[in-house]
PDB file of C-alpha atoms in Angstrom:
ATOM      1  CA  MET A   1     -58.208 -15.565   4.411  1.00 61.00           C
ATOM      2  CA  LYS A   2     -55.387 -17.090   6.417  1.00 60.00           C
ATOM      3  CA  ARG A   3     -52.789 -14.720   7.799  1.00 66.00           C
ATOM      4  CA  PRO A   4     -49.162 -15.703   7.288  1.00 68.00           C
ATOM      5  CA  ASN A   5     -47.116 -16.704  10.299  1.00 83.00           C
ATOM      6  CA  HIS A   6     -44.190 -14.592  11.388  1.00 86.00           C
ATOM      7  CA  SER A   7     -40.837 -15.531   9.904  1.00 87.00           C
ATOM      8  CA  LYS A   8     -38.397 -17.762  11.749  1.00 84.00           C
ATOM      9  CA  HIS A   9     -36.137 -14.741  12.238  1.00 89.00           C
ATOM     10  CA  THR A  10     -38.970 -12.742  13.805  1.00 92.00           C
ATOM     11  CA  LYS A  11     -39.945 -15.552  16.158  1.00 88.00           C
ATOM     12  CA  THR A  12     -36.320 -16.078  17.124  1.00 87.00           C
ATOM     13  CA  VAL A  13     -35.796 -12.406  17.995  1.00 92.00           C
ATOM     14  CA  LEU A  14     -38.991 -12.271  20.046  1.00 93.00           C
ATOM     15  CA  MET A  15     -38.282 -15.586  21.789  1.00 88.00           C
ATOM     16  CA  ARG A  16     -34.719 -14.540  22.621  1.00 88.00           C
ATOM     17  CA  TRP A  17     -36.107 -11.500  24.397  1.00 92.00           C
ATOM     18  CA  LEU A  18     -38.831 -13.501  26.105  1.00 90.00           C
ATOM     19  CA  THR A  19     -36.617 -16.357  27.268  1.00 85.00           C
ATOM     20  CA  HIS A  20     -34.126 -14.111  28.987  1.00 86.00           C
ATOM     21  CA  PRO A  21     -34.610 -14.886  32.696  1.00 86.00           C
ATOM     22  CA  ALA A  22     -35.112 -11.207  33.497  1.00 87.00           C
ATOM     23  CA  HIS A  23     -38.044 -11.117  31.073  1.00 91.00           C
ATOM     24  CA  PHE A  24     -39.617 -14.569  31.296  1.00 89.00           C
ATOM     25  CA  PHE A  25     -41.275 -13.965  34.656  1.00 90.00           C
ATOM     26  CA  ASN A  26     -42.147 -10.373  33.744  1.00 92.00           C
ATOM     27  CA  PRO A  27     -42.928 -10.579  30.005  1.00 93.00           C
ATOM     28  CA  TYR A  28     -43.941  -6.964  29.489  1.00 95.00           C
ATOM     29  CA  PRO A  29     -41.474  -5.122  27.267  1.00 96.00           C
ATOM     30  CA  THR A  30     -41.142  -1.407  27.797  1.00 96.00           C
ATOM     31  CA  VAL A  31     -42.031   1.043  25.035  1.00 96.00           C
ATOM     32  CA  VAL A  32     -38.327   1.326  24.215  1.00 97.00           C
ATOM     33  CA  ALA A  33     -37.919  -2.468  24.116  1.00 97.00           C
ATOM     34  CA  LYS A  34     -40.991  -2.836  21.869  1.00 97.00           C
ATOM     35  CA  ARG A  35     -39.630  -0.188  19.537  1.00 97.00           C
ATOM     36  CA  GLN A  36     -36.277  -2.005  19.321  1.00 97.00           C
ATOM     37  CA  LEU A  37     -37.950  -5.384  18.805  1.00 97.00           C
ATOM     38  CA  ALA A  38     -40.067  -3.854  16.033  1.00 97.00           C
ATOM     39  CA  LEU A  39     -36.932  -2.557  14.328  1.00 97.00           C
ATOM     40  CA  ASP A  40     -35.158  -5.911  14.747  1.00 96.00           C
ATOM     41  CA  THR A  41     -38.099  -7.897  13.342  1.00 96.00           C
ATOM     42  CA  ASN A  42     -39.516  -5.547  10.701  1.00 95.00           C
ATOM     43  CA  LEU A  43     -42.844  -5.606  12.525  1.00 96.00           C
ATOM     44  CA  ARG A  44     -44.899  -2.658  13.657  1.00 96.00           C
ATOM     45  CA  GLU A  45     -44.885  -1.924  17.392  1.00 96.00           C
ATOM     46  CA  ASP A  46     -48.538  -2.958  17.676  1.00 96.00           C
ATOM     47  CA  GLN A  47     -47.675  -6.317  16.078  1.00 96.00           C
ATOM     48  CA  VAL A  48     -44.919  -6.826  18.652  1.00 97.00           C
ATOM     49  CA  ALA A  49     -47.346  -5.906  21.424  1.00 97.00           C
ATOM     50  CA  ASN A  50     -49.942  -8.337  20.028  1.00 96.00           C
ATOM     51  CA  TRP A  51     -47.379 -11.138  19.856  1.00 95.00           C
ATOM     52  CA  PHE A  52     -46.627 -10.654  23.547  1.00 95.00           C
ATOM     53  CA  VAL A  53     -50.326 -10.489  24.467  1.00 95.00           C
ATOM     54  CA  ASN A  54     -50.996 -13.733  22.589  1.00 93.00           C
ATOM     55  CA  THR A  55     -47.893 -15.489  23.910  1.00 90.00           C
ATOM     56  CA  ARG A  56     -48.667 -14.534  27.499  1.00 91.00           C
ATOM     57  CA  LYS A  57     -52.261 -15.717  27.128  1.00 91.00           C
ATOM     58  CA  ARG A  58     -51.592 -18.957  25.258  1.00 86.00           C
ATOM     59  CA  PHE A  59     -48.333 -20.078  26.819  1.00 85.00           C
ATOM     60  CA  LEU A  60     -46.931 -18.089  29.710  1.00 88.00           C
ATOM     61  CA  THR A  61     -49.985 -17.833  31.950  1.00 88.00           C
ATOM     62  CA  PRO A  62     -50.589 -21.605  31.830  1.00 87.00           C
ATOM     63  CA  ILE A  63     -46.875 -22.298  32.321  1.00 88.00           C
ATOM     64  CA  MET A  64     -46.617 -19.984  35.344  1.00 90.00           C
ATOM     65  CA  SER A  65     -49.714 -21.574  36.852  1.00 91.00           C
ATOM     66  CA  ASP A  66     -48.290 -25.055  36.266  1.00 89.00           C
ATOM     67  CA  ILE A  67     -44.932 -24.123  37.786  1.00 90.00           C
ATOM     68  CA  ARG A  68     -46.662 -22.862  40.919  1.00 92.00           C
ATOM     69  CA  GLN A  69     -48.922 -25.913  41.191  1.00 92.00           C
ATOM     70  CA  VAL A  70     -46.454 -28.636  40.251  1.00 91.00           C
ATOM     71  CA  LEU A  71     -43.062 -27.324  41.385  1.00 91.00           C
ATOM     72  CA  GLY A  72     -43.963 -24.532  43.806  1.00 91.00           C
ATOM     73  CA  SER A  73     -43.457 -20.808  43.350  1.00 87.00           C
ATOM     74  CA  GLU A  74     -40.167 -20.901  45.268  1.00 90.00           C
ATOM     75  CA  ARG A  75     -38.670 -22.841  42.351  1.00 88.00           C
ATOM     76  CA  MET A  76     -38.934 -19.760  40.109  1.00 87.00           C
ATOM     77  CA  LYS A  77     -36.706 -17.709  42.407  1.00 87.00           C
ATOM     78  CA  GLY A  78     -33.626 -19.773  41.566  1.00 85.00           C
ATOM     79  CA  VAL A  79     -33.742 -18.951  37.857  1.00 90.00           C
ATOM     80  CA  GLU A  80     -30.886 -16.623  36.993  1.00 89.00           C
ATOM     81  CA  THR A  81     -29.600 -17.897  33.659  1.00 87.00           C
ATOM     82  CA  LYS A  82     -31.108 -19.242  30.460  1.00 83.00           C
ATOM     83  CA  LEU A  83     -29.821 -22.678  31.422  1.00 86.00           C
ATOM     84  CA  ASP A  84     -31.679 -22.400  34.757  1.00 89.00           C
ATOM     85  CA  LEU A  85     -34.847 -21.492  32.855  1.00 88.00           C
ATOM     86  CA  TYR A  86     -34.371 -24.384  30.452  1.00 84.00           C
ATOM     87  CA  LEU A  87     -33.887 -26.842  33.312  1.00 88.00           C
ATOM     88  CA  LEU A  88     -36.952 -25.523  35.134  1.00 90.00           C
ATOM     89  CA  LEU A  89     -39.126 -25.862  32.035  1.00 86.00           C
ATOM     90  CA  LYS A  90     -37.664 -29.270  31.253  1.00 85.00           C
ATOM     91  CA  GLU A  91     -38.505 -30.396  34.790  1.00 89.00           C
ATOM     92  CA  LEU A  92     -42.047 -29.088  34.372  1.00 89.00           C
ATOM     93  CA  ALA A  93     -42.399 -30.781  30.969  1.00 85.00           C
ATOM     94  CA  ALA A  94     -41.248 -34.089  32.484  1.00 86.00           C
ATOM     95  CA  ALA A  95     -43.833 -33.730  35.248  1.00 87.00           C
ATOM     96  CA  GLN A  96     -46.564 -32.971  32.684  1.00 83.00           C
ATOM     97  CA  PRO A  97     -45.690 -34.786  29.446  1.00 76.00           C
ATOM     98  CA  LYS A  98     -49.109 -34.176  27.872  1.00 75.00           C
ATOM     99  CA  LYS A  99     -48.938 -30.367  28.119  1.00 72.00           C
ATOM    100  CA  PRO A 100     -47.638 -28.819  24.868  1.00 68.00           C
ATOM    101  CA  CYS A 101     -47.129 -25.280  26.243  1.00 67.00           C
ATOM    102  CA  THR A 102     -44.007 -26.147  28.186  1.00 69.00           C
ATOM    103  CA  SER A 103     -42.507 -28.481  25.616  1.00 66.00           C
ATOM    104  CA  TRP A 104     -42.819 -25.818  22.893  1.00 66.00           C
ATOM    105  CA  ILE A 105     -40.663 -23.314  24.782  1.00 71.00           C
ATOM    106  CA  THR A 106     -38.318 -26.015  26.098  1.00 68.00           C
ATOM    107  CA  ALA A 107     -37.707 -27.253  22.553  1.00 70.00           C
ATOM    108  CA  PHE A 108     -37.080 -23.699  21.429  1.00 68.00           C
ATOM    109  CA  LEU A 109     -34.560 -23.174  24.225  1.00 68.00           C
ATOM    110  CA  ALA A 110     -32.850 -26.484  23.516  1.00 66.00           C
ATOM    111  CA  ASP A 111     -32.279 -25.740  19.823  1.00 69.00           C
ATOM    112  CA  ASP A 112     -28.524 -25.147  19.821  1.00 63.00           C
ATOM    113  CA  SER A 113     -28.648 -23.412  16.441  1.00 60.00           C
ATOM    114  CA  TYR A 114     -29.859 -20.323  18.297  1.00 55.00           C
ATOM    115  CA  GLY A 115     -27.013 -20.295  20.830  1.00 54.00           C
ATOM    116  CA  TRP A 116     -29.388 -19.834  23.757  1.00 52.00           C
ATOM    117  CA  PHE A 117     -26.799 -20.485  26.421  1.00 52.00           C
ATOM    118  CA  ASP A 118     -24.034 -18.376  24.920  1.00 50.00           C
ATOM    119  CA  ALA A 119     -25.054 -15.218  26.766  1.00 49.00           C
ATOM    120  CA  GLN A 120     -26.169 -16.372  30.177  1.00 45.00           C
TER     121      GLN A 120
END
């Protein structure tokens, strides 16, 4: 039996939290943050926790490794805004066009319907 995917709203809420520069390089929400994300998404706290575990494993760990290898770890230190994060990931995606991990998050950040750059 196939499990349903999370709704677009749920993914947007979780990705907004994740793509905040303060969280992207330390993607471990506190208990309070998980509780709030659960309320905002109508998920249980364990579902929120599982989403972060899966996202870190499937996307963030490979992306962080690629940033270090391709661009150098110093490049991460200059990321202070969502636009900085977008530009970093876009640079990484350009350097590795065949890697879908980076392009997935970059496309998500670039979608102006979410207003990613409104609150820097």
